Every structure is written in C-alpha cells, then in structure tokens.
Coordinates of C-alpha atoms and ligand atoms in Angstrom, one line a residue:
Chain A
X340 CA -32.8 23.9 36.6
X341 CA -31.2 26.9 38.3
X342 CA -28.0 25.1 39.1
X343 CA -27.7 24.0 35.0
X344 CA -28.7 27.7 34.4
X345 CA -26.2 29.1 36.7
X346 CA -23.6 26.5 35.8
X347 CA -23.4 27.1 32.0
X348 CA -23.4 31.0 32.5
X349 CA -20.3 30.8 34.7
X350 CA -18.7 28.3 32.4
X351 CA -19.2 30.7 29.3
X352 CA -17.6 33.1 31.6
X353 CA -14.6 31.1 32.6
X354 CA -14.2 30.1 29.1
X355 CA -14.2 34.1 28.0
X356 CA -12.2 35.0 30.1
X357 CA -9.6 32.7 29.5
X358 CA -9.7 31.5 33.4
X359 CA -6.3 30.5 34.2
X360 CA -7.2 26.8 35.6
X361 CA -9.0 26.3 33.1
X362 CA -5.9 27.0 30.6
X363 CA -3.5 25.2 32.8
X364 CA -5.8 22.6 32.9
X365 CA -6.4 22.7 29.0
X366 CA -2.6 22.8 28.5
X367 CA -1.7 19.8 30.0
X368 CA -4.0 17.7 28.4
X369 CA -3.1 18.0 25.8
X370 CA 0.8 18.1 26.4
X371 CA 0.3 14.4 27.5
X372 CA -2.3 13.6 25.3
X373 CA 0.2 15.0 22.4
X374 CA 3.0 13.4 23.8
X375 CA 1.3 9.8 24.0
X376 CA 0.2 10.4 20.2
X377 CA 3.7 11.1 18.9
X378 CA 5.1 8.1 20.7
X379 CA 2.0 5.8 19.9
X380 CA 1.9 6.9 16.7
X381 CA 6.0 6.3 16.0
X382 CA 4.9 2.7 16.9
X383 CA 1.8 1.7 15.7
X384 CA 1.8 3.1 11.9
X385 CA 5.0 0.8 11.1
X386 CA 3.7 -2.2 13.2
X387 CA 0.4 -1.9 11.2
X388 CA 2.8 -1.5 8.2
X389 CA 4.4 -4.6 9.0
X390 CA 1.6 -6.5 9.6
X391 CA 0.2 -5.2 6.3
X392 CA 3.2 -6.7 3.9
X393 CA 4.7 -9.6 5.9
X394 CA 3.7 -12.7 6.9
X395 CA 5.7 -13.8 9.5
X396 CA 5.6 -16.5 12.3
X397 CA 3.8 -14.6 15.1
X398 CA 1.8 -12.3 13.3
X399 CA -1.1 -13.9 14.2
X400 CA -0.4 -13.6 17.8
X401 CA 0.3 -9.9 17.4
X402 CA -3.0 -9.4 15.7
X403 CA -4.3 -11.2 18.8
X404 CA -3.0 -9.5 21.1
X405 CA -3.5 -5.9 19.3
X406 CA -7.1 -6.7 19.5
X407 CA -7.5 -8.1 23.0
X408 CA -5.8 -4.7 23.9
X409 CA -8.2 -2.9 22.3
X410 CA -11.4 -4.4 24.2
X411 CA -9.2 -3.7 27.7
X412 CA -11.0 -1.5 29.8
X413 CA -8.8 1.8 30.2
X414 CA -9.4 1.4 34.0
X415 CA -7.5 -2.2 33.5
X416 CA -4.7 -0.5 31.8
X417 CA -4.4 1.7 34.6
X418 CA -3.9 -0.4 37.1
X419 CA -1.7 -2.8 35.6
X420 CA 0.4 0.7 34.7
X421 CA 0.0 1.3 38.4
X422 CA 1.5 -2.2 39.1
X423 CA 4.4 -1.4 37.4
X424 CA 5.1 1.9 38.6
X425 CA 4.3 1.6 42.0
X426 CA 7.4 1.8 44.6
X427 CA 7.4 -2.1 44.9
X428 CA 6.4 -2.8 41.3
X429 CA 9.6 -3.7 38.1
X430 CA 9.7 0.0 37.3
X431 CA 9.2 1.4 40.9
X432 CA 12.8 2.9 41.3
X433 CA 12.1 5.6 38.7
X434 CA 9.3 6.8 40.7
X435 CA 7.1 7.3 37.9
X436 CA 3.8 6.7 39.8
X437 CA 1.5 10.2 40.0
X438 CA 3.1 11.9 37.3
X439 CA 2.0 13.3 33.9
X440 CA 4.5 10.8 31.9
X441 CA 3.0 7.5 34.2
X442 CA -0.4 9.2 32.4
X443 CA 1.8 9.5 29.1
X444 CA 2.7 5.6 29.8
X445 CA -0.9 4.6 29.9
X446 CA -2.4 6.3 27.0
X447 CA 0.6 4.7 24.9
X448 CA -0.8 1.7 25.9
X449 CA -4.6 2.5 25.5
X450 CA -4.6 4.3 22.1
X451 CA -1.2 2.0 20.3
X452 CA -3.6 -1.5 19.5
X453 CA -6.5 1.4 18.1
X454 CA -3.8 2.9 15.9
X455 CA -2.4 0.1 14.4
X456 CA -5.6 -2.0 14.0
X457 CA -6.8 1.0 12.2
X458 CA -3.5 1.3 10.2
X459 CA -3.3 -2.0 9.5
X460 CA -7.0 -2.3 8.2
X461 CA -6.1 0.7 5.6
X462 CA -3.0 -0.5 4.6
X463 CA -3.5 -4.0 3.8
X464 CA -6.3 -2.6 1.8
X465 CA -3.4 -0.7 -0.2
X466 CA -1.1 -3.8 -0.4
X467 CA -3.0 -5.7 -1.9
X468 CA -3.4 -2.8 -4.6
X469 CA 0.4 -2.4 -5.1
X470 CA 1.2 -6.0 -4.2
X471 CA 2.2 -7.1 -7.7
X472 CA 4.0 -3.9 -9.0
X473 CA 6.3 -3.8 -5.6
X474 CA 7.3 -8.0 -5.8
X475 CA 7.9 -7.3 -9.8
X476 CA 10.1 -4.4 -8.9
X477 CA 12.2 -6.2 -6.5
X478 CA 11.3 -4.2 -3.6
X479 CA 12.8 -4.8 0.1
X480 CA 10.3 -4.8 3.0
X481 CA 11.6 -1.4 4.1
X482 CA 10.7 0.1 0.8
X483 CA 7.6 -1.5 0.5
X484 CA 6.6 -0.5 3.9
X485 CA 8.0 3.1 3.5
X486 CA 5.5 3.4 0.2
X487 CA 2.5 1.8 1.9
X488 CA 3.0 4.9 4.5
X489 CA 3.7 7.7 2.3
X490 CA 0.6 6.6 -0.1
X491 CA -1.9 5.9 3.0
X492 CA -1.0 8.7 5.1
X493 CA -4.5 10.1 4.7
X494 CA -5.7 7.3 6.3
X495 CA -2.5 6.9 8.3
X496 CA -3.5 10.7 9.9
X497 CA -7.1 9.4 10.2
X498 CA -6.2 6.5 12.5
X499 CA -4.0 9.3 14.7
X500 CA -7.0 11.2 14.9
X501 CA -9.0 8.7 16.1
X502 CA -6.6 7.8 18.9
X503 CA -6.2 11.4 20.1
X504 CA -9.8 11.8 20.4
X505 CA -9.8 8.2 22.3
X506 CA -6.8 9.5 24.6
X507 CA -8.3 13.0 25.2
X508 CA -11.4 11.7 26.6
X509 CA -9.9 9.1 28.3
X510 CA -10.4 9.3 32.4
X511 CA -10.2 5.5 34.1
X512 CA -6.4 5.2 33.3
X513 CA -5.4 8.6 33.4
X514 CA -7.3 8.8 37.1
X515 CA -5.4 5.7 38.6
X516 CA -1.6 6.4 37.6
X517 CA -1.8 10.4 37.1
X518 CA -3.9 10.8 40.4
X519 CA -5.6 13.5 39.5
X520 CA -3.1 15.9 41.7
X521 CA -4.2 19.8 41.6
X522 CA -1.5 21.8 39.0
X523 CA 0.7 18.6 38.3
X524 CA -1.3 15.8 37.2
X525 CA -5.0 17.0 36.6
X526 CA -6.3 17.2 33.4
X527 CA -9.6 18.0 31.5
X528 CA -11.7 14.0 32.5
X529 CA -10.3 14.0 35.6
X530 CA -10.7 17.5 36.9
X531 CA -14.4 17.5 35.4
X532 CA -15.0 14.4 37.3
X533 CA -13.7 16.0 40.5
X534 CA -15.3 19.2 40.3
X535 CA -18.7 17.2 39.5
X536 CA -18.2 15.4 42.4
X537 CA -17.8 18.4 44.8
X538 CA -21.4 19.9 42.8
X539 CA -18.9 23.0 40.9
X540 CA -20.8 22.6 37.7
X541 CA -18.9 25.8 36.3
X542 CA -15.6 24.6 35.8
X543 CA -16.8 21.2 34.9
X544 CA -19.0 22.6 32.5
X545 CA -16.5 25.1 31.0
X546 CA -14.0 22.4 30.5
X547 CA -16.7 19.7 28.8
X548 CA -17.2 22.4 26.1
X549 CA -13.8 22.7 25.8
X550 CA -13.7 18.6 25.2
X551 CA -16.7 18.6 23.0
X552 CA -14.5 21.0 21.1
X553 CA -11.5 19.3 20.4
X554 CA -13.8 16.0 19.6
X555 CA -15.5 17.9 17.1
X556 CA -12.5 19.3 15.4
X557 CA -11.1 16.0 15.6
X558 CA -14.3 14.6 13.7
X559 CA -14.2 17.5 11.0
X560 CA -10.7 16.9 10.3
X561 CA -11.4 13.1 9.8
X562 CA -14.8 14.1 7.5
X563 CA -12.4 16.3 5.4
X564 CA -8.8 13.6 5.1
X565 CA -12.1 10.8 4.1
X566 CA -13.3 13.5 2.1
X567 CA -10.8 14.5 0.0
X568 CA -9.3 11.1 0.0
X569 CA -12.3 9.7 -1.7
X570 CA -12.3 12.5 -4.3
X571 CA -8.9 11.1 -5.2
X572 CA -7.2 15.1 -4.0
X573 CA -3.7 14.6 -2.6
Chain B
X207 CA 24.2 -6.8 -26.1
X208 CA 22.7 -8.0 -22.8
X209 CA 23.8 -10.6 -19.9
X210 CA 20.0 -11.6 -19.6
X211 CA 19.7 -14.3 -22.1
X212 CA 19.6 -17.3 -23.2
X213 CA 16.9 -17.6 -20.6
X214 CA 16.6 -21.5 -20.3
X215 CA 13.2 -22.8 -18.4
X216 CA 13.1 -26.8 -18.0
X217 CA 10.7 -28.3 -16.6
X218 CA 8.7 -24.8 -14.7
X219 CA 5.4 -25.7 -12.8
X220 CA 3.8 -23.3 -10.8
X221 CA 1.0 -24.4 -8.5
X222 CA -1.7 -22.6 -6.1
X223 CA -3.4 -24.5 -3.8
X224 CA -2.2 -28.1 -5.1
X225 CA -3.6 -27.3 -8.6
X226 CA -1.5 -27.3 -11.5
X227 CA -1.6 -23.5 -13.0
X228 CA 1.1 -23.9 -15.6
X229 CA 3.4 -26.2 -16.6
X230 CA 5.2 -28.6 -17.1
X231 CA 6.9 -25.8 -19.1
X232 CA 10.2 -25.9 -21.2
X233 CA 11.5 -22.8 -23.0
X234 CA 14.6 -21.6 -24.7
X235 CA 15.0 -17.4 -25.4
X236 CA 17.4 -15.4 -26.8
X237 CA 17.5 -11.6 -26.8
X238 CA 15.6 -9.8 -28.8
X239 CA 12.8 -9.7 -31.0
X240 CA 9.1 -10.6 -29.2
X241 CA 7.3 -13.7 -28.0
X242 CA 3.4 -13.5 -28.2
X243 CA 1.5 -16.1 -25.9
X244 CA -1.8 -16.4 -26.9
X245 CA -4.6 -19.2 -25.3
X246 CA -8.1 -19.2 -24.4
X247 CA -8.8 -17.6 -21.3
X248 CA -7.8 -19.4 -18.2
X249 CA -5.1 -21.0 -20.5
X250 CA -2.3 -19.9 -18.2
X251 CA -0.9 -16.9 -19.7
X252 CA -0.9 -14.6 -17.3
X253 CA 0.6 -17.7 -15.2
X254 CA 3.4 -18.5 -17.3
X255 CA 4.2 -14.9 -17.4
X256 CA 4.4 -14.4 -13.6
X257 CA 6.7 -17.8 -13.2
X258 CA 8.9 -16.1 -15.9
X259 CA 9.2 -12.8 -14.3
X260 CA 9.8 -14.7 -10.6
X261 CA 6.4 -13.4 -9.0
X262 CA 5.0 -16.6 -8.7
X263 CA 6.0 -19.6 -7.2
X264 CA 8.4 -22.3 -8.8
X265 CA 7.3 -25.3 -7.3
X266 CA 9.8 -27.4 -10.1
X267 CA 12.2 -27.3 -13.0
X268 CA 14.1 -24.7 -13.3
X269 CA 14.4 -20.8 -14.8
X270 CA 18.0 -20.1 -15.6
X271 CA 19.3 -16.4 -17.0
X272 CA 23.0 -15.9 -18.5
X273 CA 23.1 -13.8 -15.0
X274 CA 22.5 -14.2 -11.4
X275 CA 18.6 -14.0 -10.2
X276 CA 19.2 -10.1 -8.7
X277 CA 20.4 -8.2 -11.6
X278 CA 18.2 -11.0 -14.0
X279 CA 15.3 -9.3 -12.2
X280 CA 16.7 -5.8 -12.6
X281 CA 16.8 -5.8 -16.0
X282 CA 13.1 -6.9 -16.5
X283 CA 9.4 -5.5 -16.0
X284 CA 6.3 -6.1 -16.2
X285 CA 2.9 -4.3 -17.0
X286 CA -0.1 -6.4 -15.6
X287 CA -3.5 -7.0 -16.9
X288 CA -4.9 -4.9 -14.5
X289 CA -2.3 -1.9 -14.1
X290 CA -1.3 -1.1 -10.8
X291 CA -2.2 2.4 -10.3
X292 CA 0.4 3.7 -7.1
X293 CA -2.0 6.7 -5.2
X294 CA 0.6 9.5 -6.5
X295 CA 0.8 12.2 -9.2
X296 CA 1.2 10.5 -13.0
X297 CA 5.2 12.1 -12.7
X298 CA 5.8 10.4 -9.2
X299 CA 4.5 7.3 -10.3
X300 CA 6.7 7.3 -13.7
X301 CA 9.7 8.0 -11.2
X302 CA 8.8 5.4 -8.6
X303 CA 11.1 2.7 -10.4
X304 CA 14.0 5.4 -10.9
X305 CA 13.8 6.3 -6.8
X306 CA 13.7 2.8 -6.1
X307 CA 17.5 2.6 -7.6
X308 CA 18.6 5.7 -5.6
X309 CA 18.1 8.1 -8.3
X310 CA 18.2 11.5 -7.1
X311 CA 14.3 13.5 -7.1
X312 CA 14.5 16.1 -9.7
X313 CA 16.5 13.7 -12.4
X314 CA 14.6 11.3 -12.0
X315 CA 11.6 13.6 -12.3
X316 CA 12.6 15.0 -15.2
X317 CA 13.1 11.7 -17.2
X318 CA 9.5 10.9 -15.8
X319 CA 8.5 14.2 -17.9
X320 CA 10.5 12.9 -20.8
X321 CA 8.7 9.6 -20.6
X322 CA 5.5 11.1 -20.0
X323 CA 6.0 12.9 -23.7
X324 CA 6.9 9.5 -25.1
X325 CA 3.7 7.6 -23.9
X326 CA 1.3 11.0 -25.1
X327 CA 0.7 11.5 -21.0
X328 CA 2.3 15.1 -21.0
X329 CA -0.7 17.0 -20.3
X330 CA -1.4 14.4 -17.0
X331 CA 1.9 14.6 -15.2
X332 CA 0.2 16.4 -12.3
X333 CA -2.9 14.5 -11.9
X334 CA -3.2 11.9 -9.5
X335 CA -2.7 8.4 -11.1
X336 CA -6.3 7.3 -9.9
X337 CA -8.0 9.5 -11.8
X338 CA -7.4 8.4 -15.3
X339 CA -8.8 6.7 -17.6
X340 CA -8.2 2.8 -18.6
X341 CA -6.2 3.7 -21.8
X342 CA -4.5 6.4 -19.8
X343 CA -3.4 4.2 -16.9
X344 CA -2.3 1.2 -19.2
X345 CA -0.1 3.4 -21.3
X346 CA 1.4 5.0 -17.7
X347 CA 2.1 1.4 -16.7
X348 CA 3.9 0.7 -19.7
X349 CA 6.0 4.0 -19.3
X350 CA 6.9 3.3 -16.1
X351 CA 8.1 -0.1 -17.2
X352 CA 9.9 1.4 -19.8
X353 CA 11.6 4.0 -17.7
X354 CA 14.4 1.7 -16.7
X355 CA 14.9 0.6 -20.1
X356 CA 14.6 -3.4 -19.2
X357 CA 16.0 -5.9 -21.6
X358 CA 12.9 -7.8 -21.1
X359 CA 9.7 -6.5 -20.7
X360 CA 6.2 -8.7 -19.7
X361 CA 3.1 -7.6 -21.3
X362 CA -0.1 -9.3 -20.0
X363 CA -2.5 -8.0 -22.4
X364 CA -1.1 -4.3 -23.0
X365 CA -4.0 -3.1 -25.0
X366 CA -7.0 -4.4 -23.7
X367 CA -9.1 -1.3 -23.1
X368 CA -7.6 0.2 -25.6
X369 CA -9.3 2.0 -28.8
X370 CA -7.4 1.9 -32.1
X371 CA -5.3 4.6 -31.9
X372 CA -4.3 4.1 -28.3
X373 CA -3.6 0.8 -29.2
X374 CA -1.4 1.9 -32.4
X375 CA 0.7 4.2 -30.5
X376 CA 1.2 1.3 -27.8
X377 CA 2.4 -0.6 -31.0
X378 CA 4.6 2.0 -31.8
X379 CA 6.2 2.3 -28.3
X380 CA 6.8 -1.6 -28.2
X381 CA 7.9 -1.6 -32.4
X382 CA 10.7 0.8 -30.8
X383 CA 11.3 -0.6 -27.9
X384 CA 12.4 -3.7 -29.1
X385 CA 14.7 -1.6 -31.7
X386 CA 16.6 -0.1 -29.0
X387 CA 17.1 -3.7 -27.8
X388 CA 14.1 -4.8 -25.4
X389 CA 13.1 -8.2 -25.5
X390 CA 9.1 -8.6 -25.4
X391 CA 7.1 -11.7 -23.9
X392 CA 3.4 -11.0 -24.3
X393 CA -0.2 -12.1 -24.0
X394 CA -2.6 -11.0 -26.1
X395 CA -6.4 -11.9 -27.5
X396 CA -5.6 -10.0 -30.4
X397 CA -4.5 -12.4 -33.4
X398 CA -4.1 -8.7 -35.3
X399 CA -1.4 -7.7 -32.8
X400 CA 0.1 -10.9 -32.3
X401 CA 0.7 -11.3 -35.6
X402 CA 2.1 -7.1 -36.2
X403 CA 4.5 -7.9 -33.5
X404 CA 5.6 -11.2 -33.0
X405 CA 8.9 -12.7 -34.2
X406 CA 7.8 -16.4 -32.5
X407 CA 5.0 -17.6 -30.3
X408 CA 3.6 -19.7 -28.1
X409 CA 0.5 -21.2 -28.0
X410 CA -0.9 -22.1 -24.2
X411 CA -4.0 -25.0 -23.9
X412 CA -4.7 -26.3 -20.1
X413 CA -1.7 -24.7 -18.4
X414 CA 0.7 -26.8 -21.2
X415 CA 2.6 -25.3 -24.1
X416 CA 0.7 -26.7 -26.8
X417 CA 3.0 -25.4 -30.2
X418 CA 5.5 -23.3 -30.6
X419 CA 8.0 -21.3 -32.9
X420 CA 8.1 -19.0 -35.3
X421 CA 5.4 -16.3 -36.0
X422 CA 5.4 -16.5 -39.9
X423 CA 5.2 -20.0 -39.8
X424 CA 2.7 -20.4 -36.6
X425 CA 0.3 -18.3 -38.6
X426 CA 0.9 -19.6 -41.8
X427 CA 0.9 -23.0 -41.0
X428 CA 0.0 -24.1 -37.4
X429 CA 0.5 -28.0 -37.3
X430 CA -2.2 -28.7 -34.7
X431 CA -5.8 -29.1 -34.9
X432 CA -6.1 -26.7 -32.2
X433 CA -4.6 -24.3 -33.1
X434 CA -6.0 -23.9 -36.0
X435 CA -8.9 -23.7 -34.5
X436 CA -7.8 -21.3 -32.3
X437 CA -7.1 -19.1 -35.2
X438 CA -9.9 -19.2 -37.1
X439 CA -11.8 -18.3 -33.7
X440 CA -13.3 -21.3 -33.3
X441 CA -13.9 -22.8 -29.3
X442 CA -10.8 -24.8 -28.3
X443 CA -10.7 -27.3 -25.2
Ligands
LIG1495 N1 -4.5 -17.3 -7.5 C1 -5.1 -18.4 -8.1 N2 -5.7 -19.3 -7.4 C2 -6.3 -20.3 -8.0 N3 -6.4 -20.5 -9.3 C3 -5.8 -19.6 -10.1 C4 -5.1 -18.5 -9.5 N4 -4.7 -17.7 -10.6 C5 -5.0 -18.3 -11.7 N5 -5.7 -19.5 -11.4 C6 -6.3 -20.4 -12.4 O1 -5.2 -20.8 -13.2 C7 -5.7 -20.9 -14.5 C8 -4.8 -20.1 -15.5 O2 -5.1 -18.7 -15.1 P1 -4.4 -17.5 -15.9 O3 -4.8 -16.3 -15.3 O4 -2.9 -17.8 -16.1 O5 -5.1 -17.6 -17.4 P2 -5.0 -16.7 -18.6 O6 -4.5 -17.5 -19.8 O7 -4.2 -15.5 -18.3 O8 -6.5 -16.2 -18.8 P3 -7.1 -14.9 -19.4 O9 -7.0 -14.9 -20.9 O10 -8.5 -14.9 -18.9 O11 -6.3 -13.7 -18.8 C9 -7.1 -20.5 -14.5 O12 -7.9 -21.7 -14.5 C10 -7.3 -19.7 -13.2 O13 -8.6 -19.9 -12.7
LIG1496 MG1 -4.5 -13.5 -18.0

C-alpha cells in the first residue's frame, strides 16, 4: 500500500514537473509511433480502397492474409522483424536491428492489416451506396477509389485512430527489434515494463498515466468523428 | 443534332444468376422525344433500362449507338429508383459529374448553383445531400443528371415519392429538357405521366417487350388483351 502511495505521488510529481526522461521518453513514442501511422496509413486506406471497388484475382488471398496478420501476436512480428534485420538476416547490411525505424518497421507491420480491414469494412459499406451512380457515370477505378476516400474519411480517420492507439500501446514487438536501449530506443511500454521490473513504480506510473492519456484522447476523438458522422455534420 | 442515335438493340438479354431478367429485347430509337416503359412490378423495367444504359450485363444481341461505346456513354445519364445520395454538400454533389470531366472547382460550382435554381434546391446547396428529404434528393438526382446536358437521359421512376407539385415541376424540367434536345427513356407506374409525356412506349410483361409504338395510339387503342388490362388497372400475368 505504501509503495502504490508513494509511487503515484512521485509520478504526479514527475509528470508536473515535466521530468525530462519522462519527455524524452514521451517524445519518442510517439515520433515512431507517428511515423509508423503515416506510412501504414499511406498503405492501408488505398489497399482497403481497392479491395472495396475491385474484384480481382487475388483479392481473396489478400483479405486472407490481411486477417491472419491481424490475429499475429505482436511478439511474432517482432521476431520475424528481428529475422530480417539481424546481421545475418536479407536486410542485415543496413544495420537496422536496435534502432527506432526497426521499431518503425514493426508497427507498420502490426497496425497496416487493422487499418485496412477497418477501411475496407467502411468503404465497401459506401460502395455499395455509390455503386450505381459511379458505373453509370463512367468512372475509372482511380476516381472511384479517390471518392470512396474523400467521402469515408471520417471513418477513414477512425480506422487511423484505432491503429495509433494499437501501436502506442504496443510492447512485444517494439521490445524485440527496438531493444529497449536507454535514450535511443526506449519508449513509453517498454520503459514502463523495465522500470516495473527493477520495483521504480514512479516513473512507470508517471508514464502509464501519460498512456492512459493518449488512449483516452484517442477514444474521444473516435466518440466525436462517429458522432458527428452519424448526425450526417461534415 | 446528336451522334447518339439511331440506337439499334437486337436481340439484348441480360441475365443474373442464369435467370433470364430481360430480354430477348429488340429496339430501334431515334433522337428525341420520350419513351415511357411501363409493366407490372418485377416486369423488367428497371432491367431493360440498366442493359440500355451499359450498367448491366449483355450476355447477347447487341446495343449499337451511331457512336463508339465511350462517348455513347458520355452523352447519357441516369437517375435510379432509389437515388444515390454521394455523402457531400447538395452543390458538391450537383458538380460531381462536371469534376469528373476535369472541369475546374469554382465553374463547375457555380453551374451547380445555376442548376440548383433550376430544380427549386437553391435554399439546400450547403446541406449535406443525406439530409434531405425523398422529393428533395430525387429532384437533386435528376439535376445532377441534367448538369451535363445528356442527349439521353434514363428515368427509373422519377417521381415516385413525389407529391403533386413536386411531381409537376419534375414534369416541367423533363417537358424542357427534351425541348432543348434530350432524349427520355422512362419507367413509370403512373399511366397520368406516361401519357403527359410520352411520344411512344413500351409495354414490358415477363422480362419480354410485350407491345410497342406510339403513345397516342398505345393509349388509344392498345391491341393486346393485356395491355388493356394493364390500363384499365386490372392484374396482368
Ligand atoms: N440482381 C438481381 N438478382 C436476381 N434477380 C433480379 C435482380 N434484379 C432484378 N431481378 C429480378 O428481375 C426481375 C425484373 O426486375 P426489375 O427490377 O427489372 O423489375 P421492374 O419492372 O423494374 O419492377 P418494379 O416496378 O418493381 O421496379 C424481377 O423478377 C426481379 O426479382
Ligand atoms: Mg424497377
């Protein structure tokens, strides 16, 4: 009881006080957490796009495979990222392995599959809305795909959402490729599950609220896009 | 006036699923003037339409315009029976047809205000196209078929949810539509309608055309049993 006691006080400290690990640590996480979203997101929204308004040979197989992705453990993703990076592995020569873009590398891999399955989800809900009206007006599959996105992009930025909060909160992956290196590779999951592990509840605790905060914003913003998507607002 | 016609059809049949929706069909247009297919329900109207316009299959025969398939299909549009509502403001989704061609934002913005003034949806050109009503989003399908001025436009039951006057002014759009040179083909369960607009007709049963020709004389003096018993409301098989 004293040690929780103890622990949150400090953490509200730290977190007052703007403790510079804490910021450092903060920082970074979301650096690579951003920087896998922009690239996940670049792929996943068209390929759910795609999937959405053609019907081609292997779509099936992608939809497979999107979904088998998606029930991968992020641990698994991790080491086969590991595989591939490591000196003797395809990739080893760019010595990737224990650095913040391996971690980038991983949560690509992790949070892609959620955003297109999402994406795809919405926007074949959409297509089959503007189906007719887009065949009738002699549409190409760029356009059609380009007005599918610009009409669903509430539910496009939803989907995003949802695979920043899954990337955020990620640790497995991030643990086995980033290594969890002090001022180069640790971020907020990993450094809370090393400073559990050596009993320094402050910092842990300090940098859990500062997860449960991002989840919850992440969570309010989706409540609101849902929100004012059902209300028909643009 | 246009390349579009004579459209010639021999021989069309569109299937789904191995079952015969429409056809065999053979058909001859011309420009101008408008066609009004009428039926019972699950006749094949809305069918015969879609073959027409290319958004359904042709499993045989053949549809043939006076130009190649591309700019055949440029020159047309269609307003479904259930309008498509695209999840944008009442102007954007006027324009959408205009961007499509490459037309610049703010001109083709502006002659979605112009149509919007035609069709009586001036006050709506910033709502979202979601929110309106039945009557409102029919009438913003058919301006935004319109906005391209096609030489043929499909109808598949225009005025459906429509109340009198909104049907009347739809009328009035169509009457001067087809003055400025559009050709109609449309379905419709209203035997008032067909008969204000129709220059010929034909008259669907079982996915076949079952009579047609001229309006004056369809109504006047349909030669089949069934359809006059069509039009004096009676149940046709
Ligand atoms: N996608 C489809 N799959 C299977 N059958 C279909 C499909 N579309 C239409 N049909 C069938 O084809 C027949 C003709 O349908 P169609 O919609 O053309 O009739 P319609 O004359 O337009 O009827 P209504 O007056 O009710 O609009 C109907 O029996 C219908 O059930
Ligand atoms: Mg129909």
């Amino acid at each position: 009881m004293g040690d929780l006691w103890d622990g949150l006080s400090q953490a509200f400290f730290l977190l007052v006080t703007l403790d510079a690990d804490l910021v450092e640590i903060t920082l970074r996480s979301l650096r690579v957490t951003l920087t896998a979203l922009v690239i996940a997101t670049v792929i996943a929204l068209p390929l759910g796009a795609l999937l959405a308004v053609r019907r081609f040979r292997m779509r099936r197989f992608v939809i497979a495979v999107m979904n088998a992705l998606m029930g991968l453990p992020p641990v698994v993703v991790g080491l086969i990222v590991y595989l591939m990076l490591s000196r003797s592995g395809p990739f080893g020569v760019f010595g990737l392995l224990f650095t913040p873009t391996a971690m980038i590398v991983a949560q690509v891999i992790i949070i892609v599959p959620l955003i297109a399955s999402i994406a795809h989800q919405a926007l074949r809900e959409l297509w089959s809305d503007y189906h007719d009206l887009l065949l009738s007006l002699n549409t190409n599959h760029v356009q059609r795909m380009s007005a599918l996105l610009w009409d669903g992009r509430r539910a496009l930025l939803t989907a995003s959402l949802a695979g920043f909060g899954r990337a955020i909160g990620e640790v497995g992956a991030i643990m086995v490729v980033g290594g969890n290196i002090d001022h180069h590779t640790r971020v907020l999951t990993t450094a809370i599950a090393l400073e559990t592990g050596k009993g320094d509840f402050a910092l842990a605790l300090a940098l859990g609220f500062v997860l449960i905060g991002l989840a919850i914003a992440v969570n309010l913003a989706i409540h609101w896009l849902t929100q004012t998507e059902r209300e028909g607002r643009w | 006036m246009s390349a579009l016609f004579p459209l010639i059809v021999e021989a069309a049949v569109t299937r789904r699923h191995g079952k015969v929706l429409v056809g065999p069909v053979d058909l001859t247009l011309d420009a101008g003037g408008a066609t009004i297919v009428i039926g019972p329900n699950g006749a094949g109207k809305t069918s015969l339409l879609r073959m027409l316009h290319g958004i359904a299959r042709l499993h045989s025969g053949r549809i043939e315009w006076a130009c190649d398939q591309d700019t055949a299909r440029a020159r047309q549009a269609f307003v479904f029976q259930t309008p498509v509502m695209l999840r944008r403001t009442v102007q954007d989704n006027l324009a959408y047809p205009l961007r499509l061609i490459g037309m610049r934002r703010t001109e083709s913005r502006a002659k979605a205000a112009e149509m919007a003034a035609r069709i009586g949806l001036e006050e709506a050109l910033g709502r979202p196209a979601t929110v309106l009503s039945g009557g409102e989003r029919q009438k913003l399908a058919l301006g935004r078929a319109l906005i391209r001025s096609p030489d043929l436009l499909f109808l598949d039951e225009p005025c459906a949810s429509l109340d009198g006057r909104a049907m009347r002014e739809v009328e009035d759009i169509l009457t001067t539509a087809v003055r400025d040179g559009t050709r109609l083909i449309m379905s419709t369960h209203n035997m008032g309608q067909a008969k204000r607009l129709a220059s010929d007709v034909v008259f669907l049963l079982g996915g076949k055309i079952h009579e047609q020709g001229d309006a004056k004389s369809f109504f006047e003096t349909p030669s089949t049993a069934q359809a006059r018993a069509f039009l004096k409301g009676d149940i046709v098989e």
